[in-house]
């Protein structure tokens, strides 16, 4: 399972990269705005800065919603760095653009996916990644994990190569459950990765070992 971090914060990206388990980064316009990154040139530079920190794929989202606009913006993003994956919303024009990108060797991440039917369409169009937002489904009392399981079943039935990128991850149990269901990738905040480290028996066990080790000195 690949671990992506879902942030545009360079310090957090560096911290996750330093842990040695980071496979990529996802961003979206809200995450860029949260970091105060505004203006086209600054945004493009920020994507390049992220690519310099991580070795893996970096999703950069288009804001155009018409086919020509998505293609123009996506090409500009893809040309920034070989690690860039163009993030395209799950709308009709987006699906047409994903088909175009897939035929022109530009990798894509189909975002804002909330149903198995949408995920099927993204795979048919040739998306590299599909991003089902499980946390946002859980927020409205709908089982986000069931969606991950349904997409896994459908993709395996037909051998689709589109990777399931479990997005809108909120906590460590989302990560563990997505791993159990066979999601190819998870993207979440740094806390969802750091949380995997924690167990009280590890802490108390280490404390005892260190105490007993003092007798060796
Ligand atoms: C996915 O790529 C999105 O950036 C993200 O996971 C959305 O998460 P949120 O629901 O916590 O905003």
PDB file of C-alpha atoms and ligand atoms in Angstrom:
ATOM      1  CA  UNK A   1       0.000   0.000   0.000  1.00  0.00           C
ATOM      2  CA  UNK A   2       1.365   3.405  -0.959  1.00  0.00           C
ATOM      3  CA  UNK A   3       1.205   6.252   1.573  1.00  0.00           C
ATOM      4  CA  UNK A   4       0.488   9.741   0.238  1.00  0.00           C
ATOM      5  CA  UNK A   5       0.197  12.808   2.447  1.00  0.00           C
ATOM      6  CA  UNK A   6      -2.789  15.071   1.819  1.00  0.00           C
ATOM      7  CA  UNK A   7      -1.400  18.546   2.380  1.00  0.00           C
ATOM      8  CA  UNK A   8       0.348  21.473   0.709  1.00  0.00           C
ATOM      9  CA  UNK A   9       2.329  22.229   3.877  1.00  0.00           C
ATOM     10  CA  UNK A  10       6.033  21.838   3.037  1.00  0.00           C
ATOM     11  CA  UNK A  11       7.110  21.206   6.668  1.00  0.00           C
ATOM     12  CA  UNK A  12       4.632  18.362   7.056  1.00  0.00           C
ATOM     13  CA  UNK A  13       5.642  16.902   3.699  1.00  0.00           C
ATOM     14  CA  UNK A  14       9.322  17.022   4.793  1.00  0.00           C
ATOM     15  CA  UNK A  15       8.456  15.382   8.122  1.00  0.00           C
ATOM     16  CA  UNK A  16       6.607  12.521   6.412  1.00  0.00           C
ATOM     17  CA  UNK A  17       9.414  12.160   3.846  1.00  0.00           C
ATOM     18  CA  UNK A  18      11.998  11.990   6.663  1.00  0.00           C
ATOM     19  CA  UNK A  19      10.100   9.083   8.227  1.00  0.00           C
ATOM     20  CA  UNK A  20      10.993   7.154   5.072  1.00  0.00           C
ATOM     21  CA  UNK A  21       7.516   5.824   4.268  1.00  0.00           C
ATOM     22  CA  UNK A  22       6.146   8.505   1.974  1.00  0.00           C
ATOM     23  CA  UNK A  23       5.199   7.577  -1.596  1.00  0.00           C
ATOM     24  CA  UNK A  24       3.595  10.810  -2.751  1.00  0.00           C
ATOM     25  CA  UNK A  25       1.475  13.894  -2.089  1.00  0.00           C
ATOM     26  CA  UNK A  26      -2.064  14.966  -2.921  1.00  0.00           C
ATOM     27  CA  UNK A  27      -3.175  18.584  -2.904  1.00  0.00           C
ATOM     28  CA  UNK A  28      -6.371  20.389  -3.754  1.00  0.00           C
ATOM     29  CA  UNK A  29      -7.330  24.077  -4.091  1.00  0.00           C
ATOM     30  CA  UNK A  30      -8.552  24.192  -0.466  1.00  0.00           C
ATOM     31  CA  UNK A  31      -5.232  22.808   0.830  1.00  0.00           C
ATOM     32  CA  UNK A  32      -3.273  25.332  -1.280  1.00  0.00           C
ATOM     33  CA  UNK A  33      -5.457  28.190   0.007  1.00  0.00           C
ATOM     34  CA  UNK A  34      -4.920  26.974   3.593  1.00  0.00           C
ATOM     35  CA  UNK A  35      -1.167  27.517   3.112  1.00  0.00           C
ATOM     36  CA  UNK A  36      -1.813  30.996   1.732  1.00  0.00           C
ATOM     37  CA  UNK A  37      -0.531  30.082  -1.745  1.00  0.00           C
ATOM     38  CA  UNK A  38      -2.231  32.385  -4.233  1.00  0.00           C
ATOM     39  CA  UNK A  39      -1.516  33.561  -7.789  1.00  0.00           C
ATOM     40  CA  UNK A  40      -0.821  31.218 -10.710  1.00  0.00           C
ATOM     41  CA  UNK A  41       2.971  31.596 -10.656  1.00  0.00           C
ATOM     42  CA  UNK A  42       3.205  30.964  -6.880  1.00  0.00           C
ATOM     43  CA  UNK A  43       0.952  27.944  -7.161  1.00  0.00           C
ATOM     44  CA  UNK A  44       3.030  26.428  -9.974  1.00  0.00           C
ATOM     45  CA  UNK A  45       6.252  27.099  -8.038  1.00  0.00           C
ATOM     46  CA  UNK A  46       4.739  25.462  -4.945  1.00  0.00           C
ATOM     47  CA  UNK A  47       4.043  22.268  -6.917  1.00  0.00           C
ATOM     48  CA  UNK A  48       7.659  22.265  -8.072  1.00  0.00           C
ATOM     49  CA  UNK A  49       8.851  22.752  -4.470  1.00  0.00           C
ATOM     50  CA  UNK A  50       6.758  19.771  -3.347  1.00  0.00           C
ATOM     51  CA  UNK A  51       8.231  17.631  -6.150  1.00  0.00           C
ATOM     52  CA  UNK A  52      11.736  18.495  -4.939  1.00  0.00           C
ATOM     53  CA  UNK A  53      10.929  17.124  -1.455  1.00  0.00           C
ATOM     54  CA  UNK A  54       9.281  13.791  -2.356  1.00  0.00           C
ATOM     55  CA  UNK A  55      10.304  11.018  -4.727  1.00  0.00           C
ATOM     56  CA  UNK A  56       6.786   9.941  -5.708  1.00  0.00           C
ATOM     57  CA  UNK A  57       3.664  11.225  -7.454  1.00  0.00           C
ATOM     58  CA  UNK A  58       2.290  14.691  -6.670  1.00  0.00           C
ATOM     59  CA  UNK A  59      -1.356  15.352  -7.545  1.00  0.00           C
ATOM     60  CA  UNK A  60      -2.026  18.898  -8.786  1.00  0.00           C
ATOM     61  CA  UNK A  61      -5.674  19.814  -9.338  1.00  0.00           C
ATOM     62  CA  UNK A  62      -7.120  21.707 -12.293  1.00  0.00           C
ATOM     63  CA  UNK A  63      -9.719  24.393 -11.610  1.00  0.00           C
ATOM     64  CA  UNK A  64     -11.159  24.585 -15.132  1.00  0.00           C
ATOM     65  CA  UNK A  65     -14.427  22.708 -15.625  1.00  0.00           C
ATOM     66  CA  UNK A  66     -14.716  22.670 -19.446  1.00  0.00           C
ATOM     67  CA  UNK A  67     -12.862  20.173 -21.643  1.00  0.00           C
ATOM     68  CA  UNK A  68     -10.577  22.693 -23.400  1.00  0.00           C
ATOM     69  CA  UNK A  69      -9.771  24.451 -20.137  1.00  0.00           C
ATOM     70  CA  UNK A  70      -9.027  21.207 -18.285  1.00  0.00           C
ATOM     71  CA  UNK A  71      -6.758  19.996 -21.105  1.00  0.00           C
ATOM     72  CA  UNK A  72      -4.877  23.326 -21.296  1.00  0.00           C
ATOM     73  CA  UNK A  73      -4.413  23.557 -17.543  1.00  0.00           C
ATOM     74  CA  UNK A  74      -3.574  19.851 -17.182  1.00  0.00           C
ATOM     75  CA  UNK A  75      -0.856  20.062 -19.858  1.00  0.00           C
ATOM     76  CA  UNK A  76       0.673  23.067 -18.121  1.00  0.00           C
ATOM     77  CA  UNK A  77       0.703  21.193 -14.781  1.00  0.00           C
ATOM     78  CA  UNK A  78       2.106  17.986 -16.310  1.00  0.00           C
ATOM     79  CA  UNK A  79       4.940  19.936 -17.950  1.00  0.00           C
ATOM     80  CA  UNK A  80       6.040  21.344 -14.583  1.00  0.00           C
ATOM     81  CA  UNK A  81       7.675  18.110 -13.395  1.00  0.00           C
ATOM     82  CA  UNK A  82       7.628  14.389 -14.321  1.00  0.00           C
ATOM     83  CA  UNK A  83       6.173  13.552 -10.881  1.00  0.00           C
ATOM     84  CA  UNK A  84       3.012  15.603 -11.450  1.00  0.00           C
ATOM     85  CA  UNK A  85      -0.288  13.737 -11.781  1.00  0.00           C
ATOM     86  CA  UNK A  86      -3.168  15.891 -13.065  1.00  0.00           C
ATOM     87  CA  UNK A  87      -6.126  15.839 -10.702  1.00  0.00           C
ATOM     88  CA  UNK A  88      -9.430  16.114 -12.584  1.00  0.00           C
ATOM     89  CA  UNK A  89     -12.938  16.333 -11.072  1.00  0.00           C
ATOM     90  CA  UNK A  90     -15.538  13.621 -11.685  1.00  0.00           C
ATOM     91  CA  UNK A  91     -17.715  15.553 -14.122  1.00  0.00           C
ATOM     92  CA  UNK A  92     -18.608  14.822 -17.766  1.00  0.00           C
ATOM     93  CA  UNK A  93     -15.986  17.215 -19.149  1.00  0.00           C
ATOM     94  CA  UNK A  94     -13.500  15.744 -16.677  1.00  0.00           C
ATOM     95  CA  UNK A  95     -14.090  12.207 -17.952  1.00  0.00           C
ATOM     96  CA  UNK A  96     -13.558  13.382 -21.546  1.00  0.00           C
ATOM     97  CA  UNK A  97     -10.332  15.076 -20.460  1.00  0.00           C
ATOM     98  CA  UNK A  98      -9.119  11.957 -18.582  1.00  0.00           C
ATOM     99  CA  UNK A  99      -9.617   9.954 -21.810  1.00  0.00           C
ATOM    100  CA  UNK A 100      -7.631  12.594 -23.720  1.00  0.00           C
ATOM    101  CA  UNK A 101      -4.827  12.640 -21.108  1.00  0.00           C
ATOM    102  CA  UNK A 102      -4.655   8.854 -21.013  1.00  0.00           C
ATOM    103  CA  UNK A 103      -4.215   8.769 -24.808  1.00  0.00           C
ATOM    104  CA  UNK A 104      -1.474  11.389 -24.528  1.00  0.00           C
ATOM    105  CA  UNK A 105       0.561   9.753 -21.743  1.00  0.00           C
ATOM    106  CA  UNK A 106      -0.439  12.256 -19.065  1.00  0.00           C
ATOM    107  CA  UNK A 107      -1.251  10.602 -15.751  1.00  0.00           C
ATOM    108  CA  UNK A 108      -4.466  11.523 -13.949  1.00  0.00           C
ATOM    109  CA  UNK A 109      -6.180  11.317 -10.577  1.00  0.00           C
ATOM    110  CA  UNK A 110      -9.982  11.425 -10.856  1.00  0.00           C
ATOM    111  CA  UNK A 111     -11.145  13.272  -7.743  1.00  0.00           C
ATOM    112  CA  UNK A 112     -14.423  13.851  -5.878  1.00  0.00           C
ATOM    113  CA  UNK A 113     -15.582  10.259  -6.385  1.00  0.00           C
ATOM    114  CA  UNK A 114     -18.453   9.178  -4.143  1.00  0.00           C
ATOM    115  CA  UNK A 115     -19.992   6.142  -5.882  1.00  0.00           C
ATOM    116  CA  UNK A 116     -18.925   2.847  -7.451  1.00  0.00           C
ATOM    117  CA  UNK A 117     -20.498   3.932 -10.752  1.00  0.00           C
ATOM    118  CA  UNK A 118     -18.311   7.037 -10.863  1.00  0.00           C
ATOM    119  CA  UNK A 119     -15.246   4.882 -10.134  1.00  0.00           C
ATOM    120  CA  UNK A 120     -16.189   2.502 -12.972  1.00  0.00           C
ATOM    121  CA  UNK A 121     -16.451   5.451 -15.358  1.00  0.00           C
ATOM    122  CA  UNK A 122     -13.064   6.839 -14.261  1.00  0.00           C
ATOM    123  CA  UNK A 123     -11.413   3.462 -14.905  1.00  0.00           C
ATOM    124  CA  UNK A 124     -13.095   3.148 -18.328  1.00  0.00           C
ATOM    125  CA  UNK A 125     -11.721   6.586 -19.223  1.00  0.00           C
ATOM    126  CA  UNK A 126      -8.209   5.419 -18.290  1.00  0.00           C
ATOM    127  CA  UNK A 127      -7.564   7.293 -15.021  1.00  0.00           C
ATOM    128  CA  UNK A 128      -4.270   6.411 -13.352  1.00  0.00           C
ATOM    129  CA  UNK A 129      -5.815   6.902  -9.895  1.00  0.00           C
ATOM    130  CA  UNK A 130      -9.386   7.172  -8.654  1.00  0.00           C
ATOM    131  CA  UNK A 131     -10.012   9.062  -5.413  1.00  0.00           C
ATOM    132  CA  UNK A 132     -13.057   7.922  -3.425  1.00  0.00           C
ATOM    133  CA  UNK A 133     -13.553  10.361  -0.511  1.00  0.00           C
ATOM    134  CA  UNK A 134     -14.351   8.036   2.356  1.00  0.00           C
ATOM    135  CA  UNK A 135     -14.210  10.552   5.234  1.00  0.00           C
ATOM    136  CA  UNK A 136     -16.735  12.847   3.568  1.00  0.00           C
ATOM    137  CA  UNK A 137     -19.090   9.873   3.068  1.00  0.00           C
ATOM    138  CA  UNK A 138     -18.688   8.888   6.729  1.00  0.00           C
ATOM    139  CA  UNK A 139     -19.495  12.528   7.609  1.00  0.00           C
ATOM    140  CA  UNK A 140     -22.982  12.088   6.121  1.00  0.00           C
ATOM    141  CA  UNK A 141     -23.645   8.671   7.709  1.00  0.00           C
ATOM    142  CA  UNK A 142     -22.745   6.694   4.577  1.00  0.00           C
ATOM    143  CA  UNK A 143     -20.251   3.823   4.775  1.00  0.00           C
ATOM    144  CA  UNK A 144     -17.100   5.090   3.048  1.00  0.00           C
ATOM    145  CA  UNK A 145     -15.272   1.795   3.547  1.00  0.00           C
ATOM    146  CA  UNK A 146     -18.046  -0.094   1.731  1.00  0.00           C
ATOM    147  CA  UNK A 147     -17.340   2.111  -1.287  1.00  0.00           C
ATOM    148  CA  UNK A 148     -13.651   1.127  -1.210  1.00  0.00           C
ATOM    149  CA  UNK A 149     -14.670  -2.564  -1.055  1.00  0.00           C
ATOM    150  CA  UNK A 150     -17.132  -2.158  -3.962  1.00  0.00           C
ATOM    151  CA  UNK A 151     -14.560  -0.434  -6.183  1.00  0.00           C
ATOM    152  CA  UNK A 152     -11.948  -3.100  -5.363  1.00  0.00           C
ATOM    153  CA  UNK A 153     -14.429  -5.837  -6.400  1.00  0.00           C
ATOM    154  CA  UNK A 154     -15.378  -4.095  -9.654  1.00  0.00           C
ATOM    155  CA  UNK A 155     -11.775  -3.329 -10.660  1.00  0.00           C
ATOM    156  CA  UNK A 156     -10.664  -6.886  -9.876  1.00  0.00           C
ATOM    157  CA  UNK A 157     -13.608  -8.349 -11.827  1.00  0.00           C
ATOM    158  CA  UNK A 158     -12.355  -6.717 -15.010  1.00  0.00           C
ATOM    159  CA  UNK A 159      -8.637  -6.224 -14.362  1.00  0.00           C
ATOM    160  CA  UNK A 160      -8.793  -2.421 -14.455  1.00  0.00           C
ATOM    161  CA  UNK A 161      -5.346  -0.986 -13.750  1.00  0.00           C
ATOM    162  CA  UNK A 162      -6.649   2.273 -12.246  1.00  0.00           C
ATOM    163  CA  UNK A 163      -5.267   2.496  -8.716  1.00  0.00           C
ATOM    164  CA  UNK A 164      -7.692   3.010  -5.837  1.00  0.00           C
ATOM    165  CA  UNK A 165      -6.468   6.049  -3.917  1.00  0.00           C
ATOM    166  CA  UNK A 166      -8.491   6.107  -0.686  1.00  0.00           C
ATOM    167  CA  UNK A 167      -8.875   9.833  -0.001  1.00  0.00           C
ATOM    168  CA  UNK A 168     -10.400  11.995   2.701  1.00  0.00           C
ATOM    169  CA  UNK A 169      -8.761   9.714   5.253  1.00  0.00           C
ATOM    170  CA  UNK A 170      -9.278  11.128   8.735  1.00  0.00           C
ATOM    171  CA  UNK A 171      -7.565   8.731  11.147  1.00  0.00           C
ATOM    172  CA  UNK A 172      -5.423   5.629  11.562  1.00  0.00           C
ATOM    173  CA  UNK A 173      -8.324   3.137  11.493  1.00  0.00           C
ATOM    174  CA  UNK A 174      -9.290   4.445   8.060  1.00  0.00           C
ATOM    175  CA  UNK A 175      -5.725   3.611   6.971  1.00  0.00           C
ATOM    176  CA  UNK A 176      -5.762   0.111   8.495  1.00  0.00           C
ATOM    177  CA  UNK A 177      -9.230  -0.714   7.149  1.00  0.00           C
ATOM    178  CA  UNK A 178      -8.334   0.522   3.661  1.00  0.00           C
ATOM    179  CA  UNK A 179      -5.248  -1.702   3.768  1.00  0.00           C
ATOM    180  CA  UNK A 180      -7.446  -4.685   4.731  1.00  0.00           C
ATOM    181  CA  UNK A 181      -9.755  -3.947   1.791  1.00  0.00           C
ATOM    182  CA  UNK A 182      -6.887  -3.723  -0.695  1.00  0.00           C
ATOM    183  CA  UNK A 183      -6.826  -0.001  -1.518  1.00  0.00           C
ATOM    184  CA  UNK A 184      -3.668   0.623  -3.560  1.00  0.00           C
ATOM    185  CA  UNK A 185      -2.953   3.993  -1.951  1.00  0.00           C
ATOM    186  CA  UNK A 186      -4.172   6.039   0.967  1.00  0.00           C
ATOM    187  CA  UNK A 187      -3.889   9.802   1.299  1.00  0.00           C
ATOM    188  CA  UNK A 188      -4.376  11.448   4.660  1.00  0.00           C
ATOM    189  CA  UNK A 189      -3.013  14.036   7.079  1.00  0.00           C
ATOM    190  CA  UNK A 190       0.349  13.536   8.809  1.00  0.00           C
ATOM    191  CA  UNK A 191      -1.555  12.554  11.985  1.00  0.00           C
ATOM    192  CA  UNK A 192      -3.043   9.506  10.226  1.00  0.00           C
ATOM    193  CA  UNK A 193       0.491   8.249   9.475  1.00  0.00           C
ATOM    194  CA  UNK A 194       2.022   9.208  12.838  1.00  0.00           C
ATOM    195  CA  UNK A 195      -0.927   7.576  14.622  1.00  0.00           C
ATOM    196  CA  UNK A 196       0.116   4.180  13.253  1.00  0.00           C
ATOM    197  CA  UNK A 197       3.191   4.337  15.513  1.00  0.00           C
ATOM    198  CA  UNK A 198       1.242   4.514  18.727  1.00  0.00           C
ATOM    199  CA  UNK A 199       0.470   1.727  21.203  1.00  0.00           C
ATOM    200  CA  UNK A 200       0.496   2.071  25.000  1.00  0.00           C
ATOM    201  CA  UNK A 201       2.031  -1.418  25.374  1.00  0.00           C
ATOM    202  CA  UNK A 202       4.944  -0.300  23.163  1.00  0.00           C
ATOM    203  CA  UNK A 203       5.500   2.722  25.427  1.00  0.00           C
ATOM    204  CA  UNK A 204       5.237   0.800  28.718  1.00  0.00           C
ATOM    205  CA  UNK A 205       7.270  -2.119  27.319  1.00  0.00           C
ATOM    206  CA  UNK A 206      10.073   0.185  26.184  1.00  0.00           C
ATOM    207  CA  UNK A 207      10.083   2.010  29.509  1.00  0.00           C
ATOM    208  CA  UNK A 208      10.564  -1.312  31.355  1.00  0.00           C
ATOM    209  CA  UNK A 209      13.301  -2.497  28.951  1.00  0.00           C
ATOM    210  CA  UNK A 210      15.187   0.782  29.407  1.00  0.00           C
ATOM    211  CA  UNK A 211      14.820   0.593  33.184  1.00  0.00           C
ATOM    212  CA  UNK A 212      16.144  -2.993  33.253  1.00  0.00           C
ATOM    213  CA  UNK A 213      18.970  -2.075  30.866  1.00  0.00           C
ATOM    214  CA  UNK A 214      20.329   0.337  33.499  1.00  0.00           C
ATOM    215  CA  UNK A 215      21.481  -2.703  35.498  1.00  0.00           C
ATOM    216  CA  UNK A 216      23.910  -3.537  32.627  1.00  0.00           C
ATOM    217  CA  UNK A 217      25.753  -0.251  33.059  1.00  0.00           C
TER     218      UNK A 217
HETATM  219  C1  LIG B   1      -8.062  14.051  -1.944  1.00  0.00           C
HETATM  220  O1  LIG B   1      -7.170  14.024  -2.753  1.00  0.00           O
HETATM  221  C2  LIG B   1      -8.496  15.241  -1.207  1.00  0.00           C
HETATM  222  O2  LIG B   1      -7.458  16.210  -1.265  1.00  0.00           O
HETATM  223  C3  LIG B   1      -8.726  14.998   0.239  1.00  0.00           C
HETATM  224  O3  LIG B   1      -8.385  13.699   0.638  1.00  0.00           O
HETATM  225  C4  LIG B   1     -10.001  15.520   0.768  1.00  0.00           C
HETATM  226  O4  LIG B   1     -10.008  15.297   2.147  1.00  0.00           O
HETATM  227  P1  LIG B   1     -11.006  16.055   3.135  1.00  0.00           P
HETATM  228  O5  LIG B   1     -12.353  15.433   2.997  1.00  0.00           O
HETATM  229  O6  LIG B   1     -10.417  15.806   4.495  1.00  0.00           O
HETATM  230  O7  LIG B   1     -11.005  17.502   2.745  1.00  0.00           O
END
